[in-house]
mmCIF file of N, CA and C in Angstrom:
data_model
loop_
_atom_site.group_PDB
_atom_site.id
_atom_site.type_symbol
_atom_site.label_atom_id
_atom_site.label_comp_id
_atom_site.label_asym_id
_atom_site.label_seq_id
_atom_site.Cartn_x
_atom_site.Cartn_y
_atom_site.Cartn_z
ATOM 1 N N MET A 993 -32.241 32.212 -8.590
ATOM 2 C CA MET A 993 -33.379 31.548 -7.991
ATOM 3 C C MET A 993 -34.621 32.408 -8.195
ATOM 4 N N PRO A 994 -35.786 31.780 -8.355
ATOM 5 C CA PRO A 994 -37.010 32.541 -8.561
ATOM 6 C C PRO A 994 -37.307 33.438 -7.369
ATOM 7 N N ASP A 995 -37.945 34.580 -7.656
ATOM 8 C CA ASP A 995 -38.349 35.479 -6.580
ATOM 9 C C ASP A 995 -39.570 34.903 -5.881
ATOM 10 N N GLN A 996 -39.393 34.499 -4.639
ATOM 11 C CA GLN A 996 -40.476 33.973 -3.831
ATOM 12 C C GLN A 996 -40.038 34.077 -2.376
ATOM 13 N N PRO A 997 -40.995 34.033 -1.450
ATOM 14 C CA PRO A 997 -40.581 34.088 -0.045
ATOM 15 C C PRO A 997 -39.615 32.942 0.253
ATOM 16 N N GLN A 998 -38.568 33.267 0.996
ATOM 17 C CA GLN A 998 -37.559 32.274 1.297
ATOM 18 C C GLN A 998 -37.391 32.115 2.797
ATOM 19 N N HIS A 999 -36.969 30.949 3.183
ATOM 20 C CA HIS A 999 -36.532 30.703 4.546
ATOM 21 C C HIS A 999 -35.423 31.731 4.818
ATOM 22 N N PRO A 1000 -35.390 32.350 5.998
ATOM 23 C CA PRO A 1000 -34.370 33.384 6.242
ATOM 24 C C PRO A 1000 -32.935 32.894 6.042
ATOM 25 N N ASN A 1001 -32.672 31.632 6.378
ATOM 26 C CA ASN A 1001 -31.311 31.130 6.187
ATOM 27 C C ASN A 1001 -30.983 30.925 4.712
ATOM 28 N N VAL A 1002 -31.981 30.611 3.893
ATOM 29 C CA VAL A 1002 -31.751 30.512 2.443
ATOM 30 C C VAL A 1002 -31.420 31.893 1.906
ATOM 31 N N ALA A 1003 -32.161 32.896 2.329
ATOM 32 C CA ALA A 1003 -31.888 34.265 1.872
ATOM 33 C C ALA A 1003 -30.467 34.681 2.249
ATOM 34 N N THR A 1004 -30.038 34.347 3.454
ATOM 35 C CA THR A 1004 -28.674 34.663 3.888
ATOM 36 C C THR A 1004 -27.656 33.895 3.051
ATOM 37 N N ALA A 1005 -27.921 32.625 2.788
ATOM 38 C CA ALA A 1005 -27.007 31.802 1.985
ATOM 39 C C ALA A 1005 -26.847 32.375 0.580
ATOM 40 N N VAL A 1006 -27.930 32.839 -0.014
ATOM 41 C CA VAL A 1006 -27.864 33.431 -1.355
ATOM 42 C C VAL A 1006 -27.091 34.752 -1.304
ATOM 43 N N ARG A 1007 -27.381 35.586 -0.308
ATOM 44 C CA ARG A 1007 -26.641 36.858 -0.172
ATOM 45 C C ARG A 1007 -25.146 36.610 0.036
ATOM 46 N N TYR A 1008 -24.813 35.583 0.791
ATOM 47 C CA TYR A 1008 -23.416 35.205 1.023
ATOM 48 C C TYR A 1008 -22.730 34.868 -0.302
ATOM 49 N N HIS A 1009 -23.361 34.050 -1.130
ATOM 50 C CA HIS A 1009 -22.767 33.697 -2.420
ATOM 51 C C HIS A 1009 -22.667 34.915 -3.346
ATOM 52 N N GLU A 1010 -23.638 35.805 -3.277
ATOM 53 C CA GLU A 1010 -23.558 37.044 -4.065
ATOM 54 C C GLU A 1010 -22.377 37.895 -3.604
ATOM 55 N N ALA A 1011 -22.165 37.975 -2.288
ATOM 56 C CA ALA A 1011 -21.047 38.760 -1.753
ATOM 57 C C ALA A 1011 -19.708 38.172 -2.192
ATOM 58 N N VAL A 1012 -19.584 36.847 -2.140
ATOM 59 C CA VAL A 1012 -18.339 36.207 -2.579
ATOM 60 C C VAL A 1012 -18.123 36.473 -4.072
ATOM 61 N N SER A 1013 -19.191 36.442 -4.854
ATOM 62 C CA SER A 1013 -19.082 36.752 -6.286
ATOM 63 C C SER A 1013 -18.537 38.164 -6.511
ATOM 64 N N ARG A 1014 -18.904 39.083 -5.632
ATOM 65 C CA ARG A 1014 -18.436 40.479 -5.746
ATOM 66 C C ARG A 1014 -17.011 40.642 -5.239
ATOM 67 N N GLY A 1015 -16.446 39.587 -4.643
ATOM 68 C CA GLY A 1015 -15.091 39.682 -4.116
ATOM 69 C C GLY A 1015 -15.035 40.153 -2.679
ATOM 70 N N ALA A 1016 -16.103 39.940 -1.920
ATOM 71 C CA ALA A 1016 -16.144 40.378 -0.525
ATOM 72 C C ALA A 1016 -15.001 39.776 0.273
ATOM 73 N N VAL A 1017 -14.391 40.599 1.104
ATOM 74 C CA VAL A 1017 -13.339 40.176 2.019
ATOM 75 C C VAL A 1017 -13.545 40.905 3.349
ATOM 76 N N GLY A 1018 -12.729 40.582 4.332
ATOM 77 C CA GLY A 1018 -12.755 41.298 5.604
ATOM 78 C C GLY A 1018 -14.119 41.281 6.265
ATOM 79 N N ASP A 1019 -14.501 42.428 6.813
ATOM 80 C CA ASP A 1019 -15.760 42.542 7.552
ATOM 81 C C ASP A 1019 -16.978 42.239 6.686
ATOM 82 N N GLU A 1020 -16.914 42.618 5.399
ATOM 83 C CA GLU A 1020 -18.049 42.361 4.509
ATOM 84 C C GLU A 1020 -18.326 40.862 4.407
ATOM 85 N N LEU A 1021 -17.288 40.058 4.400
ATOM 86 C CA LEU A 1021 -17.443 38.606 4.344
ATOM 87 C C LEU A 1021 -17.707 38.026 5.734
ATOM 88 N N ALA A 1022 -16.996 38.507 6.721
ATOM 89 C CA ALA A 1022 -17.099 37.976 8.088
ATOM 90 C C ALA A 1022 -18.511 38.087 8.650
ATOM 91 N N ARG A 1023 -19.270 39.069 8.224
ATOM 92 C CA ARG A 1023 -20.617 39.267 8.796
ATOM 93 C C ARG A 1023 -21.553 38.085 8.525
ATOM 94 N N PHE A 1024 -21.217 37.243 7.553
ATOM 95 C CA PHE A 1024 -22.054 36.078 7.256
ATOM 96 C C PHE A 1024 -21.762 34.902 8.191
ATOM 97 N N PHE A 1025 -20.627 34.963 8.887
ATOM 98 C CA PHE A 1025 -20.162 33.821 9.664
ATOM 99 C C PHE A 1025 -20.273 34.025 11.164
ATOM 100 N N HIS A 1026 -20.591 32.957 11.848
ATOM 101 C CA HIS A 1026 -20.512 32.900 13.300
ATOM 102 C C HIS A 1026 -19.025 32.859 13.660
ATOM 103 N N GLU A 1027 -18.648 33.393 14.789
ATOM 104 C CA GLU A 1027 -17.225 33.423 15.170
ATOM 105 C C GLU A 1027 -16.606 32.030 15.294
ATOM 106 N N GLU A 1028 -17.413 31.008 15.500
ATOM 107 C CA GLU A 1028 -16.911 29.632 15.629
ATOM 108 C C GLU A 1028 -17.001 28.846 14.312
ATOM 109 N N ALA A 1029 -17.206 29.541 13.222
ATOM 110 C CA ALA A 1029 -17.424 28.886 11.925
ATOM 111 C C ALA A 1029 -16.245 28.027 11.497
ATOM 112 N N VAL A 1030 -16.593 26.932 10.837
ATOM 113 C CA VAL A 1030 -15.614 26.041 10.215
ATOM 114 C C VAL A 1030 -16.095 25.766 8.793
ATOM 115 N N GLN A 1031 -15.191 25.921 7.850
ATOM 116 C CA GLN A 1031 -15.491 25.670 6.437
ATOM 117 C C GLN A 1031 -14.660 24.479 5.985
ATOM 118 N N GLN A 1032 -15.303 23.541 5.296
ATOM 119 C CA GLN A 1032 -14.592 22.361 4.813
ATOM 120 C C GLN A 1032 -14.882 22.170 3.335
ATOM 121 N N GLU A 1033 -13.800 22.027 2.550
ATOM 122 C CA GLU A 1033 -13.924 21.644 1.147
ATOM 123 C C GLU A 1033 -13.402 20.225 1.041
ATOM 124 N N PHE A 1034 -14.222 19.350 0.528
ATOM 125 C CA PHE A 1034 -13.797 17.976 0.351
ATOM 126 C C PHE A 1034 -12.884 17.895 -0.870
ATOM 127 N N PRO A 1035 -12.081 16.837 -1.011
ATOM 128 C CA PRO A 1035 -11.093 16.764 -2.092
ATOM 129 C C PRO A 1035 -11.686 17.120 -3.458
ATOM 130 N N ASN A 1036 -10.923 17.941 -4.194
ATOM 131 C CA ASN A 1036 -11.351 18.389 -5.511
ATOM 132 C C ASN A 1036 -10.130 18.771 -6.334
ATOM 133 N N LEU A 1037 -10.356 19.301 -7.521
ATOM 134 C CA LEU A 1037 -9.276 19.664 -8.440
ATOM 135 C C LEU A 1037 -8.283 20.638 -7.809
ATOM 136 N N LEU A 1038 -8.774 21.641 -7.095
ATOM 137 C CA LEU A 1038 -7.892 22.657 -6.523
ATOM 138 C C LEU A 1038 -7.280 22.236 -5.194
ATOM 139 N N PHE A 1039 -7.995 21.408 -4.437
ATOM 140 C CA PHE A 1039 -7.520 20.937 -3.133
ATOM 141 C C PHE A 1039 -7.641 19.413 -3.097
ATOM 142 N N PRO A 1040 -6.664 18.704 -3.704
ATOM 143 C CA PRO A 1040 -6.749 17.246 -3.820
ATOM 144 C C PRO A 1040 -6.889 16.526 -2.472
ATOM 145 N N ASP A 1041 -6.385 17.132 -1.401
ATOM 146 C CA ASP A 1041 -6.502 16.527 -0.076
ATOM 147 C C ASP A 1041 -7.640 17.143 0.736
ATOM 148 N N GLY A 1042 -8.398 18.039 0.117
ATOM 149 C CA GLY A 1042 -9.430 18.761 0.848
ATOM 150 C C GLY A 1042 -8.784 19.820 1.725
ATOM 151 N N VAL A 1043 -9.614 20.614 2.373
ATOM 152 C CA VAL A 1043 -9.103 21.654 3.266
ATOM 153 C C VAL A 1043 -10.178 21.976 4.298
ATOM 154 N N ARG A 1044 -9.740 22.254 5.502
ATOM 155 C CA ARG A 1044 -10.632 22.629 6.605
ATOM 156 C C ARG A 1044 -10.109 23.939 7.181
ATOM 157 N N ARG A 1045 -10.990 24.940 7.290
ATOM 158 C CA ARG A 1045 -10.564 26.270 7.724
ATOM 159 C C ARG A 1045 -11.457 26.791 8.853
ATOM 160 N N ALA A 1046 -10.833 27.408 9.841
ATOM 161 C CA ALA A 1046 -11.556 28.198 10.840
ATOM 162 C C ALA A 1046 -11.779 29.586 10.231
ATOM 163 N N LEU A 1047 -12.585 30.413 10.870
ATOM 164 C CA LEU A 1047 -12.944 31.709 10.300
ATOM 165 C C LEU A 1047 -11.737 32.570 9.913
ATOM 166 N N PRO A 1048 -10.699 32.705 10.737
ATOM 167 C CA PRO A 1048 -9.561 33.533 10.298
ATOM 168 C C PRO A 1048 -8.937 33.020 8.997
ATOM 169 N N ASP A 1049 -8.903 31.704 8.821
ATOM 170 C CA ASP A 1049 -8.353 31.122 7.591
ATOM 171 C C ASP A 1049 -9.284 31.334 6.400
ATOM 172 N N VAL A 1050 -10.597 31.313 6.644
ATOM 173 C CA VAL A 1050 -11.570 31.600 5.580
ATOM 174 C C VAL A 1050 -11.341 33.013 5.059
ATOM 175 N N LEU A 1051 -11.189 33.955 5.976
ATOM 176 C CA LEU A 1051 -11.007 35.354 5.585
ATOM 177 C C LEU A 1051 -9.665 35.557 4.874
ATOM 178 N N ALA A 1052 -8.604 34.897 5.356
ATOM 179 C CA ALA A 1052 -7.294 35.005 4.703
ATOM 180 C C ALA A 1052 -7.336 34.388 3.309
ATOM 181 N N SER A 1053 -8.036 33.272 3.168
ATOM 182 C CA SER A 1053 -8.157 32.617 1.870
ATOM 183 C C SER A 1053 -8.889 33.513 0.874
ATOM 184 N N ALA A 1054 -9.909 34.225 1.331
ATOM 185 C CA ALA A 1054 -10.645 35.147 0.454
ATOM 186 C C ALA A 1054 -9.718 36.256 -0.044
ATOM 187 N N GLU A 1055 -8.867 36.760 0.835
ATOM 188 C CA GLU A 1055 -7.894 37.795 0.429
ATOM 189 C C GLU A 1055 -6.936 37.242 -0.618
ATOM 190 N N ARG A 1056 -6.399 36.037 -0.381
ATOM 191 C CA ARG A 1056 -5.471 35.426 -1.344
ATOM 192 C C ARG A 1056 -6.165 35.171 -2.683
ATOM 193 N N GLY A 1057 -7.430 34.791 -2.628
ATOM 194 C CA GLY A 1057 -8.191 34.494 -3.836
ATOM 195 C C GLY A 1057 -8.304 35.669 -4.778
ATOM 196 N N ARG A 1058 -8.243 36.870 -4.233
ATOM 197 C CA ARG A 1058 -8.320 38.061 -5.085
ATOM 198 C C ARG A 1058 -7.137 38.140 -6.053
ATOM 199 N N GLY A 1059 -5.992 37.569 -5.665
ATOM 200 C CA GLY A 1059 -4.831 37.569 -6.542
ATOM 201 C C GLY A 1059 -4.861 36.440 -7.559
ATOM 202 N N VAL A 1060 -5.677 35.422 -7.296
ATOM 203 C CA VAL A 1060 -5.762 34.258 -8.171
ATOM 204 C C VAL A 1060 -6.866 34.432 -9.209
ATOM 205 N N LEU A 1061 -7.997 34.981 -8.765
ATOM 206 C CA LEU A 1061 -9.154 35.128 -9.648
ATOM 207 C C LEU A 1061 -9.414 36.596 -9.969
ATOM 208 N N GLY A 1062 -9.536 36.882 -11.244
ATOM 209 C CA GLY A 1062 -9.887 38.239 -11.650
ATOM 210 C C GLY A 1062 -11.375 38.489 -11.495
ATOM 211 N N HIS A 1063 -12.150 37.412 -11.596
ATOM 212 C CA HIS A 1063 -13.606 37.514 -11.501
ATOM 213 C C HIS A 1063 -14.136 36.124 -11.169
ATOM 214 N N GLN A 1064 -15.204 36.091 -10.385
ATOM 215 C CA GLN A 1064 -15.889 34.825 -10.145
ATOM 216 C C GLN A 1064 -17.376 35.081 -10.010
ATOM 217 N N ARG A 1065 -18.144 34.043 -10.291
ATOM 218 C CA ARG A 1065 -19.597 34.173 -10.218
ATOM 219 C C ARG A 1065 -20.191 32.861 -9.733
ATOM 220 N N PHE A 1066 -21.050 32.985 -8.734
ATOM 221 C CA PHE A 1066 -21.820 31.848 -8.232
ATOM 222 C C PHE A 1066 -23.260 32.024 -8.672
ATOM 223 N N GLU A 1067 -23.879 30.949 -9.094
ATOM 224 C CA GLU A 1067 -25.299 30.977 -9.409
ATOM 225 C C GLU A 1067 -25.980 29.866 -8.614
ATOM 226 N N VAL A 1068 -26.896 30.269 -7.738
ATOM 227 C CA VAL A 1068 -27.629 29.305 -6.916
ATOM 228 C C VAL A 1068 -28.841 28.840 -7.718
ATOM 229 N N HIS A 1069 -28.915 27.533 -7.964
ATOM 230 C CA HIS A 1069 -29.994 26.966 -8.762
ATOM 231 C C HIS A 1069 -31.109 26.363 -7.922
ATOM 232 N N ASN A 1070 -30.756 25.895 -6.739
ATOM 233 C CA ASN A 1070 -31.733 25.215 -5.902
ATOM 234 C C ASN A 1070 -31.303 25.364 -4.460
ATOM 235 N N ALA A 1071 -32.279 25.461 -3.566
ATOM 236 C CA ALA A 1071 -31.991 25.562 -2.139
ATOM 237 C C ALA A 1071 -33.089 24.862 -1.361
ATOM 238 N N VAL A 1072 -32.673 24.141 -0.337
ATOM 239 C CA VAL A 1072 -33.600 23.450 0.546
ATOM 240 C C VAL A 1072 -33.186 23.764 1.976
ATOM 241 N N ALA A 1073 -34.148 24.145 2.800
ATOM 242 C CA ALA A 1073 -33.854 24.462 4.197
ATOM 243 C C ALA A 1073 -34.673 23.576 5.114
ATOM 244 N N ALA A 1074 -34.038 23.169 6.197
ATOM 245 C CA ALA A 1074 -34.712 22.425 7.261
ATOM 246 C C ALA A 1074 -34.091 22.877 8.574
ATOM 247 N N GLY A 1075 -34.881 23.548 9.380
ATOM 248 C CA GLY A 1075 -34.353 24.053 10.644
ATOM 249 C C GLY A 1075 -33.209 25.015 10.401
ATOM 250 N N ASP A 1076 -32.051 24.715 10.986
ATOM 251 C CA ASP A 1076 -30.877 25.572 10.859
ATOM 252 C C ASP A 1076 -29.913 25.100 9.774
ATOM 253 N N GLN A 1077 -30.389 24.260 8.852
ATOM 254 C CA GLN A 1077 -29.521 23.753 7.789
ATOM 255 C C GLN A 1077 -30.073 24.139 6.424
ATOM 256 N N VAL A 1078 -29.142 24.432 5.513
ATOM 257 C CA VAL A 1078 -29.493 24.793 4.141
ATOM 258 C C VAL A 1078 -28.594 23.993 3.203
ATOM 259 N N ALA A 1079 -29.195 23.418 2.174
ATOM 260 C CA ALA A 1079 -28.444 22.734 1.119
ATOM 261 C C ALA A 1079 -28.663 23.511 -0.173
ATOM 262 N N LEU A 1080 -27.565 23.773 -0.880
ATOM 263 C CA LEU A 1080 -27.620 24.549 -2.115
ATOM 264 C C LEU A 1080 -27.008 23.762 -3.263
ATOM 265 N N GLU A 1081 -27.590 23.948 -4.450
ATOM 266 C CA GLU A 1081 -27.002 23.477 -5.699
ATOM 267 C C GLU A 1081 -26.527 24.726 -6.432
ATOM 268 N N VAL A 1082 -25.234 24.790 -6.725
ATOM 269 C CA VAL A 1082 -24.613 26.013 -7.214
ATOM 270 C C VAL A 1082 -23.714 25.694 -8.406
ATOM 271 N N THR A 1083 -23.653 26.614 -9.370
ATOM 272 C CA THR A 1083 -22.593 26.545 -10.369
ATOM 273 C C THR A 1083 -21.681 27.738 -10.140
ATOM 274 N N TRP A 1084 -20.422 27.548 -10.492
ATOM 275 C CA TRP A 1084 -19.405 28.565 -10.267
ATOM 276 C C TRP A 1084 -18.552 28.682 -11.508
ATOM 277 N N ALA A 1085 -18.144 29.906 -11.812
ATOM 278 C CA ALA A 1085 -17.156 30.158 -12.864
ATOM 279 C C ALA A 1085 -16.181 31.189 -12.319
ATOM 280 N N GLY A 1086 -14.898 30.906 -12.484
ATOM 281 C CA GLY A 1086 -13.858 31.819 -12.024
ATOM 282 C C GLY A 1086 -12.813 32.025 -13.104
ATOM 283 N N THR A 1087 -12.494 33.279 -13.370
ATOM 284 C CA THR A 1087 -11.515 33.632 -14.386
ATOM 285 C C THR A 1087 -10.168 33.867 -13.718
ATOM 286 N N LEU A 1088 -9.153 33.123 -14.149
ATOM 287 C CA LEU A 1088 -7.829 33.243 -13.553
ATOM 288 C C LEU A 1088 -7.218 34.611 -13.833
ATOM 289 N N ALA A 1089 -6.704 35.242 -12.780
ATOM 290 C CA ALA A 1089 -6.013 36.524 -12.915
ATOM 291 C C ALA A 1089 -4.544 36.301 -13.249
ATOM 292 N N ALA A 1090 -4.052 35.121 -12.922
ATOM 293 C CA ALA A 1090 -2.651 34.770 -13.163
ATOM 294 C C ALA A 1090 -2.596 33.312 -13.604
ATOM 295 N N PRO A 1091 -1.535 32.908 -14.278
ATOM 296 C CA PRO A 1091 -1.418 31.503 -14.665
ATOM 297 C C PRO A 1091 -1.463 30.590 -13.434
ATOM 298 N N MET A 1092 -2.028 29.396 -13.638
ATOM 299 C CA MET A 1092 -2.113 28.435 -12.538
ATOM 300 C C MET A 1092 -2.026 27.022 -13.101
ATOM 301 N N GLY A 1093 -1.035 26.271 -12.656
ATOM 302 C CA GLY A 1093 -0.919 24.873 -13.042
ATOM 303 C C GLY A 1093 -0.971 24.619 -14.537
ATOM 304 N N GLY A 1094 -0.320 25.436 -15.323
ATOM 305 C CA GLY A 1094 -0.314 25.250 -16.768
ATOM 306 C C GLY A 1094 -1.471 25.931 -17.480
ATOM 307 N N LEU A 1095 -2.397 26.519 -16.735
ATOM 308 C CA LEU A 1095 -3.513 27.251 -17.344
ATOM 309 C C LEU A 1095 -3.141 28.728 -17.410
ATOM 310 N N PRO A 1096 -3.448 29.400 -18.507
ATOM 311 C CA PRO A 1096 -3.061 30.809 -18.646
ATOM 312 C C PRO A 1096 -4.004 31.741 -17.887
ATOM 313 N N ALA A 1097 -3.511 32.932 -17.591
ATOM 314 C CA ALA A 1097 -4.381 33.989 -17.065
ATOM 315 C C ALA A 1097 -5.519 34.177 -18.060
ATOM 316 N N GLY A 1098 -6.714 34.408 -17.561
ATOM 317 C CA GLY A 1098 -7.878 34.581 -18.423
ATOM 318 C C GLY A 1098 -8.665 33.298 -18.626
ATOM 319 N N HIS A 1099 -8.061 32.156 -18.269
ATOM 320 C CA HIS A 1099 -8.777 30.881 -18.392
ATOM 321 C C HIS A 1099 -9.951 30.860 -17.411
ATOM 322 N N VAL A 1100 -11.068 30.309 -17.826
ATOM 323 C CA VAL A 1100 -12.246 30.221 -16.972
ATOM 324 C C VAL A 1100 -12.391 28.798 -16.448
ATOM 325 N N LEU A 1101 -12.349 28.656 -15.128
ATOM 326 C CA LEU A 1101 -12.628 27.387 -14.463
ATOM 327 C C LEU A 1101 -14.115 27.338 -14.154
ATOM 328 N N ARG A 1102 -14.689 26.136 -14.197
ATOM 329 C CA ARG A 1102 -16.117 25.972 -13.901
ATOM 330 C C ARG A 1102 -16.307 24.787 -12.970
ATOM 331 N N ALA A 1103 -17.291 24.933 -12.066
ATOM 332 C CA ALA A 1103 -17.572 23.851 -11.127
ATOM 333 C C ALA A 1103 -19.064 23.782 -10.833
ATOM 334 N N HIS A 1104 -19.493 22.584 -10.512
ATOM 335 C CA HIS A 1104 -20.856 22.307 -10.040
ATOM 336 C C HIS A 1104 -20.685 21.934 -8.578
ATOM 337 N N ILE A 1105 -21.420 22.615 -7.711
ATOM 338 C CA ILE A 1105 -21.130 22.533 -6.282
ATOM 339 C C ILE A 1105 -22.384 22.212 -5.478
ATOM 340 N N ALA A 1106 -22.221 21.319 -4.513
ATOM 341 C CA ALA A 1106 -23.228 21.103 -3.479
ATOM 342 C C ALA A 1106 -22.662 21.733 -2.211
ATOM 343 N N VAL A 1107 -23.413 22.649 -1.618
ATOM 344 C CA VAL A 1107 -22.977 23.356 -0.414
ATOM 345 C C VAL A 1107 -23.977 23.072 0.700
ATOM 346 N N PHE A 1108 -23.460 22.666 1.838
ATOM 347 C CA PHE A 1108 -24.297 22.412 3.007
ATOM 348 C C PHE A 1108 -23.879 23.389 4.095
ATOM 349 N N LEU A 1109 -24.828 24.208 4.514
ATOM 350 C CA LEU A 1109 -24.560 25.238 5.511
ATOM 351 C C LEU A 1109 -25.362 24.958 6.778
ATOM 352 N N GLU A 1110 -24.729 25.168 7.921
ATOM 353 C CA GLU A 1110 -25.421 25.104 9.204
ATOM 354 C C GLU A 1110 -25.355 26.497 9.819
ATOM 355 N N PHE A 1111 -26.468 26.938 10.353
ATOM 356 C CA PHE A 1111 -26.567 28.284 10.909
ATOM 357 C C PHE A 1111 -26.736 28.246 12.423
ATOM 358 N N ARG A 1112 -26.167 29.257 13.068
ATOM 359 C CA ARG A 1112 -26.397 29.506 14.492
ATOM 360 C C ARG A 1112 -26.574 31.007 14.641
ATOM 361 N N ASP A 1113 -27.641 31.403 15.279
ATOM 362 C CA ASP A 1113 -27.928 32.830 15.479
ATOM 363 C C ASP A 1113 -27.972 33.596 14.157
ATOM 364 N N GLY A 1114 -28.469 32.934 13.100
ATOM 365 C CA GLY A 1114 -28.627 33.588 11.804
ATOM 366 C C GLY A 1114 -27.358 33.710 10.982
ATOM 367 N N ARG A 1115 -26.260 33.098 11.479
ATOM 368 C CA ARG A 1115 -24.989 33.181 10.755
ATOM 369 C C ARG A 1115 -24.431 31.778 10.525
ATOM 370 N N ILE A 1116 -23.577 31.641 9.519
ATOM 371 C CA ILE A 1116 -23.019 30.342 9.143
ATOM 372 C C ILE A 1116 -22.020 29.888 10.195
ATOM 373 N N VAL A 1117 -22.261 28.707 10.746
ATOM 374 C CA VAL A 1117 -21.336 28.127 11.719
ATOM 375 C C VAL A 1117 -20.573 26.946 11.118
ATOM 376 N N ALA A 1118 -21.108 26.364 10.057
ATOM 377 C CA ALA A 1118 -20.416 25.273 9.369
ATOM 378 C C ALA A 1118 -20.765 25.322 7.888
ATOM 379 N N GLN A 1119 -19.762 25.084 7.056
ATOM 380 C CA GLN A 1119 -19.954 25.028 5.604
ATOM 381 C C GLN A 1119 -19.168 23.832 5.083
ATOM 382 N N ARG A 1120 -19.865 22.988 4.321
ATOM 383 C CA ARG A 1120 -19.229 21.842 3.674
ATOM 384 C C ARG A 1120 -19.480 21.940 2.178
ATOM 385 N N ASN A 1121 -18.403 21.950 1.404
ATOM 386 C CA ASN A 1121 -18.497 22.057 -0.049
ATOM 387 C C ASN A 1121 -18.047 20.771 -0.713
ATOM 388 N N TYR A 1122 -18.824 20.357 -1.697
ATOM 389 C CA TYR A 1122 -18.473 19.248 -2.573
ATOM 390 C C TYR A 1122 -18.393 19.859 -3.975
ATOM 391 N N ASP A 1123 -17.176 20.207 -4.388
ATOM 392 C CA ASP A 1123 -16.949 20.917 -5.640
ATOM 393 C C ASP A 1123 -16.555 19.938 -6.736
ATOM 394 N N CYS A 1124 -17.325 19.917 -7.806
ATOM 395 C CA CYS A 1124 -17.039 19.058 -8.967
ATOM 396 C C CYS A 1124 -16.611 19.960 -10.118
ATOM 397 N N TYR A 1125 -15.314 20.029 -10.364
ATOM 398 C CA TYR A 1125 -14.781 20.901 -11.413
ATOM 399 C C TYR A 1125 -14.876 20.242 -12.769
ATOM 400 N N GLU A 1126 -15.211 21.050 -13.765
ATOM 401 C CA GLU A 1126 -15.167 20.575 -15.141
ATOM 402 C C GLU A 1126 -13.706 20.438 -15.537
ATOM 403 N N ARG A 1127 -13.445 19.513 -16.448
ATOM 404 C CA ARG A 1127 -12.081 19.300 -16.928
ATOM 405 C C ARG A 1127 -11.598 20.587 -17.607
ATOM 406 N N PRO A 1128 -10.437 21.104 -17.175
ATOM 407 C CA PRO A 1128 -9.923 22.317 -17.821
ATOM 408 C C PRO A 1128 -9.565 22.040 -19.275
ATOM 409 N N ASP A 1129 -10.011 22.909 -20.173
ATOM 410 C CA ASP A 1129 -9.643 22.825 -21.583
ATOM 411 C C ASP A 1129 -8.302 23.525 -21.728
ATOM 412 N N ARG A 1130 -7.271 22.771 -21.989
ATOM 413 C CA ARG A 1130 -5.925 23.350 -22.080
ATOM 414 C C ARG A 1130 -5.601 23.780 -23.510
ATOM 415 N N GLY A 1131 -6.675 23.827 -24.350
ATOM 416 C CA GLY A 1131 -6.613 24.353 -25.689
ATOM 417 C C GLY A 1131 -5.482 23.927 -26.508
#
């Protein structure tokens, strides 16, 4: 995103995505979330039925993700803030650390994501993801 003054919640949302890109887990990740946070991913390639997680599950999922992905990167392209809500347009690429569903280790998954964040006391209290994965090239 261009360097310009940002709404404080947009700045936090961008820092959060940067931390996840670095593989943040535990306290480093938890500091972005309100203790009552709920994260929801709507149905997508990886979670066909969607998934809803409370904060302990978000943190556990991040730990498990380290074994699945060798590297991941989020790029925030657009952000809009209104009050305590932030909407982001994001692209994601994740390199598999291990084979998954017929895809070999080293395969790069890509997604275009709309993320809606709600903040309370400067921290994320709700996250809703609409992840649109590109078709995996099974070569």
